[in-house]
Amino acid sequence: MDSTHDPSPSPRPGYNVLVASSEAHPLIKTGGLADVASSLPVALRDLGHDARLIIPAYPGALKQVRELKRLCDLRLPGVALPVRVLSGLLPERDLPVYLVDAPEHFCREGNPYTDVSGRDWGDNPERFLLFCRAICAIALGQSALNWRPDVLHCNDWQTGLAPAFLHEHESRPAIVFTIHNLAYQGLFDRATYDRLQLPASLWSVAGLEFHQRMSFIKGGIVFADRVNTVSPTYAEEVKTPRFGCGLDGLLRQLGGRFRGILNGIDYRVWNPAKDPSLLQNYSVDTIPLKVENKLELQRSFDLPRNEQVLVLGHVGRLVEQKGVDLIVDILPRLIAETDVQLVMQGAGDRELERVLTEAAARNPDRVSVNVGYDEDRAHLIEAGSDIFLMPSRFEPCGLNQMYSLRYGTVPIVHNTGGLADTIIDADDHTLGNGTATGFLFNDPNADGLWYALQKALHISRERPEQWRGMMVAGMRQDLSWEASARQYELFYAEALEARQSHATAVSA
Ligand code: ADP
Ligand code: GLC
């Protein structure tokens, strides 16, 4: 047969990929990592890979995982009791998940990292050391699993020790480490290092040591075959002292082994045409229906119901990173000089929670704040607002601005990280050719945000056709996981190749 006329494409490599994360939606979530950890493996499976997830068996995970069964007991170095591994499927998705069941470490109220009062769990180093040990055991293959990953994909500091432990192991998989946020590094003192009885050989600047402290995240950065972060712009930013959190030099040294791969969003969860949290579903062909969600949002947040008034929305963790204080700073001008309403939802910094609650109490017809975490209301804010504010000081990727685009809610964002990579700024040129999707401002201060907001209000009022064009362009933007998953596929291939050369070099 003439092979040049063979129409069948070459078979996909079909990697086995173990994705390790400390949170995954809908089992447990504090931020975007959870969304990524459950949607990337599904997108990889859609491309023909056998991707599976491993996370700690928190109470919420034990409750929600389907077809849960006991898989094996692991004897882990430094851990007295055997650790049980359970397996099952993620709710509403055909994604196999392994749960690391160490009740003393993971069965507690609160979130994965803090107690109910917001304080870090004192034994976080022990908890995530145990998780990393379990990841390693699964990554090296267990007879009960009958499955072995070609690639281990670790995410953020909680999984950072796994690459360090596996690095020199002969039969290890290729390792990819993703930095979702460099500001969280898992830093602990030398006494903790000694208490954990980690190998002395790893205590060096070429290992886990970071300014006389131990760094979980360095384990991932130093020992993985490939390292990435979640947007191309953030990947450049973290190589500078301003954004590098002390690790910019190390990241620069990685050269071509380090890059940015933009996240996608999960269209199964974030789709205004099918979203069960909305009063009224709509799509790019039925944009006028969106206003019903605005009226519902106003009702649900006790604001006067008025479809003419523009509603600004914000959802996010209340932390320094997100620049919520800039929104607080423009509030007096917003109240005095405009008639817009502001709806905010978030939890975190107690002082910001207090300031926002007081602002809402002072301006009950204009500002409404929900201090707390509420998925349904987050969806309603995305759908019911006209404008989404995201003045983050830095933003590795950011998912909320992408949800806003998808929901026809025009984002106003600081020109940084993934925000810069996903929003096309409105200027005469982009408004003219219909490519503008939002507003970017350069200076992360109240004036920067205020001027961008004024520009947005002006265009929405004076040029409604162009405003509608922005909504349409945003809703039509391809934000799906497929393109990102394809980039990870290539990244895994590179990691496998690098792992192969490493193995050859070691055995030579
Ligand atoms: P980060 O991971 O830094 O928190 P992202 O924009 O990547 O930022 O993702 C945040 C995710 O967490 C989004 O899915 C957002 O809707 C969700 N989220 C954050 N705070 C809340 C909240 N208070 N209520 C509901 N969802 C929230
Ligand atoms: C982090 C970042 C956020 C990113 C998310 C998922 O929490 O702060 O920008 O979108 O991880 O990658």
Coordinates of C-alpha atoms and ligand atoms in Angstrom, one line a residue:
M1 CA 0.0 0.0 0.0
D2 CA 1.2 3.5 -0.8
S3 CA 1.7 5.0 2.6
T4 CA 1.7 8.6 1.1
H5 CA -2.0 8.1 0.4
D6 CA -2.8 6.6 3.8
P7 CA -5.6 9.0 5.2
S8 CA -5.4 7.7 8.8
P9 CA -3.6 10.2 11.1
S10 CA -0.8 8.8 13.1
P11 CA -2.0 7.5 16.5
R12 CA -1.9 9.9 19.4
P13 CA 0.8 9.2 22.0
G14 CA -1.9 8.6 24.7
Y15 CA 0.1 9.4 27.8
N16 CA -0.8 8.2 31.3
V17 CA -0.8 11.4 33.3
L18 CA -1.2 11.7 37.1
V19 CA -2.3 15.2 38.0
A20 CA -1.5 16.1 41.7
S21 CA -3.3 19.0 43.4
S22 CA -4.3 20.0 46.9
E23 CA -7.8 21.0 45.7
A24 CA -10.2 20.2 42.9
H25 CA -13.7 21.5 42.0
P26 CA -16.3 20.4 43.1
L27 CA -14.7 18.3 45.8
I28 CA -12.9 21.2 47.5
K29 CA -12.0 24.7 46.3
T30 CA -10.5 27.9 47.6
G31 CA -9.5 29.4 44.2
G32 CA -8.7 28.8 40.6
L33 CA -6.3 25.9 41.2
A34 CA -9.4 23.8 42.0
D35 CA -11.0 24.7 38.7
V36 CA -7.8 23.9 36.7
A37 CA -7.2 20.6 38.6
S38 CA -10.6 19.2 37.6
S39 CA -10.9 20.6 34.1
L40 CA -7.4 20.1 32.6
P41 CA -7.4 16.3 33.2
V42 CA -10.8 16.1 31.5
A43 CA -9.6 18.0 28.5
L44 CA -6.5 15.7 28.4
R45 CA -8.8 12.7 28.4
D46 CA -10.8 14.3 25.5
L47 CA -7.5 14.4 23.6
G48 CA -7.0 10.6 24.2
H49 CA -4.7 10.6 27.2
D50 CA -5.4 8.6 30.4
A51 CA -5.3 11.5 32.9
R52 CA -6.1 10.8 36.5
L53 CA -6.2 13.1 39.6
I54 CA -4.8 12.6 43.0
I55 CA -5.8 14.8 46.0
P56 CA -6.1 14.4 49.8
A57 CA -9.3 12.7 51.1
Y58 CA -10.9 15.8 52.7
P59 CA -14.4 15.2 54.1
G60 CA -15.9 17.0 51.1
A61 CA -14.0 14.7 48.7
L62 CA -15.1 11.6 50.6
K63 CA -18.7 12.7 50.4
Q64 CA -18.7 13.5 46.7
V65 CA -16.5 11.1 44.8
R66 CA -18.6 8.4 43.0
E67 CA -18.0 4.7 43.1
L68 CA -15.5 5.1 45.9
K69 CA -13.5 2.0 46.7
R70 CA -10.5 1.0 48.8
L71 CA -7.5 0.5 46.5
C72 CA -4.4 -0.2 48.6
D73 CA -2.6 0.7 51.8
L74 CA 0.7 2.5 51.5
R75 CA 3.6 2.3 53.9
L76 CA 5.3 5.7 53.6
P77 CA 8.7 6.7 54.8
G78 CA 8.5 8.5 58.2
V79 CA 4.7 7.8 58.6
A80 CA 3.8 5.4 61.4
L81 CA 0.5 4.1 60.2
P82 CA -0.3 2.8 56.7
V83 CA -2.0 5.3 54.5
R84 CA -5.1 4.2 52.6
V85 CA -5.6 5.1 49.0
L86 CA -9.2 5.2 47.7
S87 CA -10.3 5.4 44.1
G88 CA -13.4 6.7 42.4
L89 CA -14.7 9.1 39.9
L90 CA -15.2 12.9 40.1
P91 CA -18.9 13.9 40.2
E92 CA -20.4 14.6 36.8
R93 CA -17.2 13.8 34.9
D94 CA -15.6 10.5 33.9
L95 CA -12.4 11.4 35.7
P96 CA -10.7 8.8 37.8
V97 CA -9.5 10.2 41.1
Y98 CA -7.2 8.8 43.8
L99 CA -7.9 10.0 47.4
V100 CA -5.0 9.9 49.9
D101 CA -6.9 9.0 53.1
A102 CA -5.0 10.0 56.2
P103 CA -7.8 11.1 58.5
E104 CA -5.6 12.7 61.1
H105 CA -4.1 15.0 58.4
F106 CA -7.1 15.7 56.2
C107 CA -10.4 15.0 57.9
R108 CA -11.0 18.4 59.5
E109 CA -13.3 21.3 59.2
G110 CA -12.0 24.5 57.6
N111 CA -10.3 24.7 54.2
P112 CA -7.3 22.7 53.0
Y113 CA -4.8 25.2 54.4
T114 CA -6.4 27.0 57.3
D115 CA -8.7 26.4 60.2
V116 CA -12.1 28.0 60.4
S117 CA -10.7 31.2 61.9
G118 CA -8.3 31.6 58.8
R119 CA -5.1 30.5 60.6
D120 CA -2.7 28.2 58.7
W121 CA -2.9 24.7 60.1
G122 CA 0.2 24.3 62.3
D123 CA 1.0 20.9 60.8
N124 CA 0.8 21.9 57.2
P125 CA 4.4 20.8 56.5
E126 CA 3.5 17.3 57.8
R127 CA 0.2 17.2 56.0
F128 CA 1.7 18.1 52.6
L129 CA 4.8 16.0 53.1
L130 CA 2.6 13.0 53.6
F131 CA 0.6 14.0 50.5
C132 CA 3.9 14.2 48.5
R133 CA 5.1 10.8 49.8
A134 CA 1.8 9.3 48.7
I135 CA 2.0 11.0 45.2
C136 CA 5.5 9.5 44.8
A137 CA 4.3 6.0 45.7
I138 CA 1.4 6.2 43.2
A139 CA 3.7 7.8 40.6
L140 CA 6.1 4.8 40.8
G141 CA 3.3 2.4 40.2
Q142 CA 1.5 0.2 42.7
S143 CA 0.5 -3.4 41.8
A144 CA -3.1 -2.7 43.1
L145 CA -3.4 0.1 40.6
N146 CA -2.4 -1.8 37.6
W147 CA -1.5 1.6 36.1
R148 CA 1.6 3.7 36.0
P149 CA 1.9 7.3 34.8
D150 CA 4.3 8.4 32.1
V151 CA 4.0 11.9 33.4
L152 CA 3.5 13.3 36.9
H153 CA 2.0 16.8 36.7
C154 CA 2.4 18.5 40.1
N155 CA 0.7 21.8 40.9
D156 CA 1.8 24.5 43.4
W157 CA 3.9 24.2 46.6
Q158 CA 1.7 21.6 48.3
T159 CA 3.0 19.0 45.8
G160 CA 6.6 20.5 45.5
L161 CA 8.4 17.8 47.5
A162 CA 7.3 15.0 45.2
P163 CA 9.6 16.1 42.3
A164 CA 12.5 16.4 44.8
F165 CA 12.0 12.9 46.2
L166 CA 11.5 11.3 42.8
H167 CA 14.3 13.1 40.9
E168 CA 17.0 10.5 41.2
H169 CA 14.7 7.5 41.0
E170 CA 15.5 5.2 38.1
S171 CA 12.0 4.3 37.1
R172 CA 10.3 7.6 37.7
P173 CA 7.9 9.3 35.3
A174 CA 8.7 12.5 33.6
I175 CA 7.7 15.4 35.9
V176 CA 6.0 18.7 35.1
F177 CA 5.5 21.3 37.8
T178 CA 3.0 24.2 37.4
I179 CA 3.2 27.4 39.4
H180 CA -0.3 28.8 39.8
N181 CA 0.9 31.5 42.2
L182 CA 4.5 32.2 43.0
A183 CA 3.5 34.2 46.1
Y184 CA 2.6 31.0 47.9
Q185 CA 5.8 29.0 48.4
G186 CA 5.4 26.8 51.4
L187 CA 8.2 28.3 53.5
F188 CA 9.1 26.8 56.9
D189 CA 12.0 27.1 59.3
R190 CA 15.0 24.9 59.6
A191 CA 13.6 23.3 62.8
T192 CA 10.6 22.1 60.7
Y193 CA 13.0 20.6 58.2
D194 CA 14.8 18.7 60.9
R195 CA 11.4 17.6 62.4
L196 CA 10.3 16.2 59.1
Q197 CA 13.6 14.3 58.8
L198 CA 14.1 15.2 55.2
P199 CA 17.4 14.1 53.6
A200 CA 20.3 16.3 54.5
S201 CA 21.4 16.3 50.8
L202 CA 18.3 18.4 49.9
W203 CA 19.3 21.2 52.3
S204 CA 21.2 23.3 49.9
V205 CA 20.6 26.3 47.7
A206 CA 20.6 23.9 44.8
G207 CA 17.8 22.0 46.6
L208 CA 15.1 23.0 49.0
E209 CA 16.9 25.8 51.0
F210 CA 15.7 29.3 50.5
H211 CA 17.4 32.0 52.6
Q212 CA 17.9 29.5 55.5
R213 CA 14.4 28.3 55.3
M214 CA 12.9 25.3 53.6
S215 CA 10.8 25.9 50.5
F216 CA 8.3 23.3 49.2
I217 CA 7.9 25.2 45.9
K218 CA 11.7 25.0 45.1
G219 CA 11.3 21.2 45.1
G220 CA 9.1 21.6 42.0
I221 CA 11.1 24.3 40.3
V222 CA 14.5 22.7 40.8
F223 CA 13.7 19.0 40.2
A224 CA 10.9 18.9 37.6
D225 CA 11.8 18.2 34.0
R226 CA 9.7 21.1 32.8
V227 CA 8.2 24.0 34.8
N228 CA 5.4 26.3 33.7
T229 CA 3.1 29.0 35.0
V230 CA -0.4 29.8 33.9
S231 CA 0.1 32.6 31.4
P232 CA 2.8 33.8 29.0
T233 CA 2.9 37.3 30.5
Y234 CA 3.2 36.1 34.1
A235 CA 6.0 33.7 33.0
E236 CA 7.9 36.8 31.8
E237 CA 7.0 38.9 34.9
V238 CA 8.2 36.3 37.4
K239 CA 11.6 36.5 35.9
T240 CA 11.9 40.0 37.2
P241 CA 12.6 41.1 40.8
R242 CA 9.3 42.9 41.0
F243 CA 7.2 39.8 40.5
G244 CA 9.7 37.0 41.2
C245 CA 9.2 36.7 45.0
G246 CA 12.9 36.1 45.4
L247 CA 12.9 33.2 42.8
D248 CA 13.3 35.3 39.7
G249 CA 17.0 34.3 39.3
L250 CA 16.2 30.6 39.6
L251 CA 13.4 31.0 37.0
R252 CA 15.7 32.9 34.6
Q253 CA 18.2 30.1 34.9
L254 CA 15.6 27.5 33.7
G255 CA 15.8 29.1 30.3
G256 CA 13.6 27.1 27.8
R257 CA 12.6 24.6 30.5
F258 CA 10.2 27.3 31.8
R259 CA 7.2 28.9 30.1
G260 CA 3.7 30.1 30.3
I261 CA 0.6 28.1 29.3
L262 CA -2.7 29.9 29.6
N263 CA -5.5 28.2 31.4
G264 CA -8.8 27.6 29.8
I265 CA -12.2 27.6 31.4
D266 CA -14.6 24.7 31.8
Y267 CA -17.5 25.2 29.4
R268 CA -19.5 22.5 31.2
V269 CA -19.6 24.7 34.4
W270 CA -19.4 28.2 32.9
N271 CA -21.9 28.4 30.1
P272 CA -24.6 31.1 30.2
A273 CA -26.8 29.1 27.9
K274 CA -27.0 26.2 30.3
D275 CA -26.0 27.5 33.7
P276 CA -28.5 26.2 36.3
S277 CA -27.5 29.0 38.8
L278 CA -29.1 31.7 36.5
L279 CA -32.6 32.9 36.5
Q280 CA -32.5 33.3 32.7
N281 CA -30.2 31.5 30.4
Y282 CA -28.9 33.4 27.4
S283 CA -26.3 33.2 24.6
V284 CA -24.6 35.5 22.2
D285 CA -27.7 35.3 20.0
T286 CA -30.1 36.2 22.9
I287 CA -28.1 38.9 24.7
P288 CA -31.1 41.0 25.6
L289 CA -32.2 38.2 28.0
K290 CA -29.1 38.8 30.1
V291 CA -30.9 41.7 31.8
E292 CA -33.2 39.3 33.7
N293 CA -30.2 38.2 35.6
K294 CA -29.3 41.7 36.5
L295 CA -32.8 42.2 38.0
E296 CA -32.3 38.9 39.9
L297 CA -28.9 40.0 41.1
Q298 CA -30.3 43.3 42.3
R299 CA -33.1 41.4 44.1
S300 CA -30.8 38.9 45.6
F301 CA -28.3 41.6 46.8
D302 CA -31.1 43.9 48.1
L303 CA -30.3 46.7 45.7
P304 CA -33.0 48.7 43.9
R305 CA -34.2 46.8 40.8
N306 CA -33.5 49.0 37.8
E307 CA -32.3 47.7 34.5
Q308 CA -31.0 51.1 33.3
V309 CA -28.4 51.3 36.1
L310 CA -25.0 49.8 35.4
V311 CA -24.0 47.1 37.8
L312 CA -20.3 46.5 38.6
G313 CA -19.4 43.1 40.0
H314 CA -16.5 41.5 41.7
V315 CA -15.9 38.0 43.0
G316 CA -12.6 36.8 44.6
R317 CA -10.4 36.0 47.5
L318 CA -10.0 39.2 49.6
V319 CA -6.2 39.3 49.6
E320 CA -3.7 42.0 48.8
Q321 CA -3.1 40.3 45.3
K322 CA -6.6 41.1 44.1
G323 CA -6.3 44.9 44.5
V324 CA -9.7 45.1 46.2
D325 CA -8.4 48.1 48.2
L326 CA -8.3 50.0 44.9
I327 CA -12.1 49.4 44.6
V328 CA -12.5 50.7 48.2
D329 CA -10.4 53.8 47.3
I330 CA -12.6 54.8 44.4
L331 CA -15.8 54.2 46.3
P332 CA -16.3 57.9 47.4
R333 CA -16.0 59.0 43.7
L334 CA -18.2 56.2 42.5
I335 CA -20.9 57.2 44.9
A336 CA -20.6 61.0 44.4
E337 CA -20.0 61.1 40.6
T338 CA -21.9 58.2 39.1
D339 CA -25.2 56.3 39.6
V340 CA -23.8 52.8 39.2
Q341 CA -24.3 49.9 41.7
L342 CA -21.6 47.7 43.0
V343 CA -22.0 44.0 44.0
M344 CA -19.1 42.3 45.7
Q345 CA -18.5 38.8 47.0
G346 CA -15.4 37.5 48.7
A347 CA -13.8 36.3 51.9
G348 CA -10.3 36.5 53.4
D349 CA -8.7 39.5 54.9
R350 CA -10.8 40.4 58.0
E351 CA -10.0 44.1 57.7
L352 CA -11.1 44.2 54.0
E353 CA -14.3 42.3 55.0
R354 CA -15.0 44.9 57.6
V355 CA -14.4 47.9 55.3
L356 CA -16.5 46.5 52.6
T357 CA -19.4 45.6 54.9
E358 CA -19.3 49.1 56.3
A359 CA -19.3 50.7 52.9
A360 CA -22.4 48.6 52.0
A361 CA -24.1 49.7 55.2
R362 CA -23.4 53.4 54.5
N363 CA -24.7 53.1 50.9
P364 CA -27.4 50.5 50.9
D365 CA -28.9 51.6 47.6
R366 CA -25.6 51.5 45.8
V367 CA -23.3 48.9 47.3
S368 CA -24.0 45.3 48.4
V369 CA -21.4 42.9 49.7
N370 CA -21.6 39.2 50.5
V371 CA -18.8 38.2 52.8
G372 CA -18.4 34.5 52.2
Y373 CA -18.0 31.8 49.6
D374 CA -21.0 31.0 47.4
E375 CA -20.7 29.3 44.0
D376 CA -24.2 30.0 42.8
R377 CA -24.0 33.6 43.6
A378 CA -20.6 33.8 41.9
H379 CA -22.3 32.6 38.7
L380 CA -25.2 35.1 39.2
I381 CA -22.7 38.0 39.6
E382 CA -20.9 37.0 36.4
A383 CA -24.2 36.9 34.5
G384 CA -26.0 39.8 36.2
S385 CA -23.3 42.5 36.2
D386 CA -22.6 44.8 33.2
I387 CA -18.9 45.3 34.2
F388 CA -16.5 43.0 36.1
L389 CA -13.7 44.7 38.1
M390 CA -10.4 42.9 38.5
P391 CA -7.7 45.3 39.6
S392 CA -5.3 42.6 40.7
R393 CA -1.8 43.8 41.4
F394 CA -0.5 40.6 39.8
E395 CA -2.5 37.8 38.4
P396 CA -0.8 34.5 37.2
C397 CA -3.8 33.8 35.0
G398 CA -7.2 34.7 36.5
L399 CA -10.3 32.8 35.7
N400 CA -13.0 35.4 36.7
Q401 CA -12.2 37.7 33.8
M402 CA -12.6 34.8 31.4
Y403 CA -15.9 33.8 33.0
S404 CA -16.9 37.5 32.5
L405 CA -16.0 37.4 28.8
R406 CA -18.0 34.3 28.4
Y407 CA -21.0 35.8 30.2
G408 CA -21.0 39.1 28.1
T409 CA -19.8 41.1 31.2
V410 CA -17.2 43.6 30.2
P411 CA -14.0 43.3 32.3
I412 CA -11.9 46.2 33.6
V413 CA -8.5 44.8 34.6
H414 CA -5.0 45.8 35.5
N415 CA -2.6 45.2 32.6
T416 CA -0.7 42.3 34.1
G417 CA -0.2 38.5 33.9
G418 CA -3.1 36.5 32.5
L419 CA -5.3 39.5 32.5
A420 CA -3.1 41.1 29.8
D421 CA -3.2 37.9 27.9
T422 CA -6.9 37.4 27.8
I423 CA -8.4 40.9 27.4
I424 CA -8.1 43.2 24.3
D425 CA -8.2 46.8 25.4
A426 CA -10.8 49.1 24.0
D427 CA -9.2 51.9 21.9
D428 CA -10.4 53.6 18.7
H429 CA -8.7 50.9 16.6
T430 CA -10.0 47.8 18.4
L431 CA -13.5 49.3 18.9
G432 CA -13.5 50.1 15.2
N433 CA -12.6 46.6 14.1
G434 CA -14.8 44.9 16.7
T435 CA -11.9 43.1 18.5
A436 CA -12.1 45.1 21.8
T437 CA -13.2 42.9 24.8
G438 CA -12.5 45.0 27.9
F439 CA -10.4 47.8 29.5
L440 CA -6.8 47.5 30.7
F441 CA -5.1 50.0 33.0
N442 CA -1.4 50.3 33.5
D443 CA -1.0 51.8 37.0
P444 CA -2.2 49.6 39.8
N445 CA -3.7 52.4 41.8
A446 CA -7.0 54.0 42.4
D447 CA -6.6 56.6 39.6
G448 CA -5.7 53.9 37.1
L449 CA -8.9 52.0 37.9
W450 CA -11.0 55.2 38.1
Y451 CA -9.9 56.4 34.6
A452 CA -10.5 53.0 33.1
L453 CA -14.0 52.9 34.7
Q454 CA -14.8 56.4 33.4
K455 CA -13.8 55.4 29.9
A456 CA -16.0 52.3 30.2
L457 CA -19.0 54.3 31.5
H458 CA -18.6 56.8 28.7
I459 CA -18.6 54.1 26.0
S460 CA -21.5 52.2 27.4
R461 CA -23.5 55.4 27.5
E462 CA -22.4 57.2 24.4
R463 CA -21.6 54.4 22.0
P464 CA -24.0 51.5 22.8
E465 CA -23.3 49.8 19.5
Q466 CA -19.6 49.5 20.3
W467 CA -20.4 48.4 23.8
R468 CA -22.6 45.6 22.4
G469 CA -19.7 44.7 20.0
M470 CA -17.4 44.3 23.0
M471 CA -19.9 41.9 24.7
V472 CA -20.2 39.9 21.5
A473 CA -16.5 39.7 20.9
G474 CA -15.9 38.5 24.5
M475 CA -18.6 35.9 24.3
R476 CA -17.2 34.6 21.0
Q477 CA -13.6 34.3 22.2
D478 CA -12.4 30.7 22.4
L479 CA -11.5 30.2 26.1
S480 CA -12.0 26.5 26.1
W481 CA -9.5 24.1 27.6
E482 CA -8.8 22.3 24.3
A483 CA -6.1 24.7 23.1
S484 CA -4.4 24.7 26.5
A485 CA -4.6 20.9 26.8
R486 CA -2.8 20.6 23.4
Q487 CA 0.0 22.8 24.7
Y488 CA 0.3 20.6 27.8
E489 CA 0.5 17.6 25.5
L490 CA 3.5 19.1 23.8
F491 CA 5.0 20.1 27.1
Y492 CA 4.7 16.5 28.4
A493 CA 6.4 15.3 25.3
E494 CA 9.3 17.7 26.0
A495 CA 9.4 16.6 29.7
L496 CA 9.5 12.9 28.6
E497 CA 12.4 13.7 26.3
A498 CA 14.3 15.6 29.0
R499 CA 13.7 12.7 31.4
Q500 CA 15.0 10.3 28.9
S501 CA 18.2 12.3 28.4
H502 CA 18.6 12.6 32.2
A503 CA 18.2 8.8 32.6
T504 CA 20.8 8.2 29.9
A505 CA 23.2 10.7 31.5
V506 CA 22.8 9.1 34.9
S507 CA 23.4 5.6 33.6
A508 CA 26.4 6.6 31.4
Ligands
ADP1 P1 -7.4 32.8 42.4 O1 -7.1 31.4 42.0 O2 -6.2 33.6 42.6 O3 -8.3 32.9 43.6 P2 -8.9 32.9 39.9 O4 -9.6 34.0 39.2 O5 -8.0 32.0 39.1 O6 -8.2 33.5 41.2 O7 -10.0 31.9 40.4 C1 -10.9 32.1 41.5 C2 -11.9 31.1 41.5 O8 -12.5 31.1 42.8 C3 -13.1 31.4 40.5 O9 -13.7 30.2 40.1 C4 -14.0 32.2 41.4 O10 -15.3 32.3 41.0 C5 -13.9 31.5 42.7 N1 -14.1 32.3 43.9 C6 -13.2 33.1 44.6 N2 -13.9 33.7 45.7 C7 -15.1 33.2 45.6 C8 -16.3 33.5 46.5 N3 -16.2 34.3 47.5 N4 -17.4 32.8 46.2 C9 -17.5 32.0 45.1 N5 -16.5 31.8 44.3 C10 -15.3 32.4 44.5
GLC2 C1 -3.8 31.0 41.1 C2 -3.7 32.4 40.6 C3 -4.8 32.6 39.5 C4 -4.9 31.5 38.5 C5 -5.2 30.2 39.3 C6 -5.4 29.0 38.4 O1 -4.6 30.9 42.3 O2 -3.8 33.4 41.5 O3 -4.4 33.8 38.7 O4 -5.9 31.7 37.6 O5 -4.2 29.9 40.2 O6 -4.2 28.7 37.7

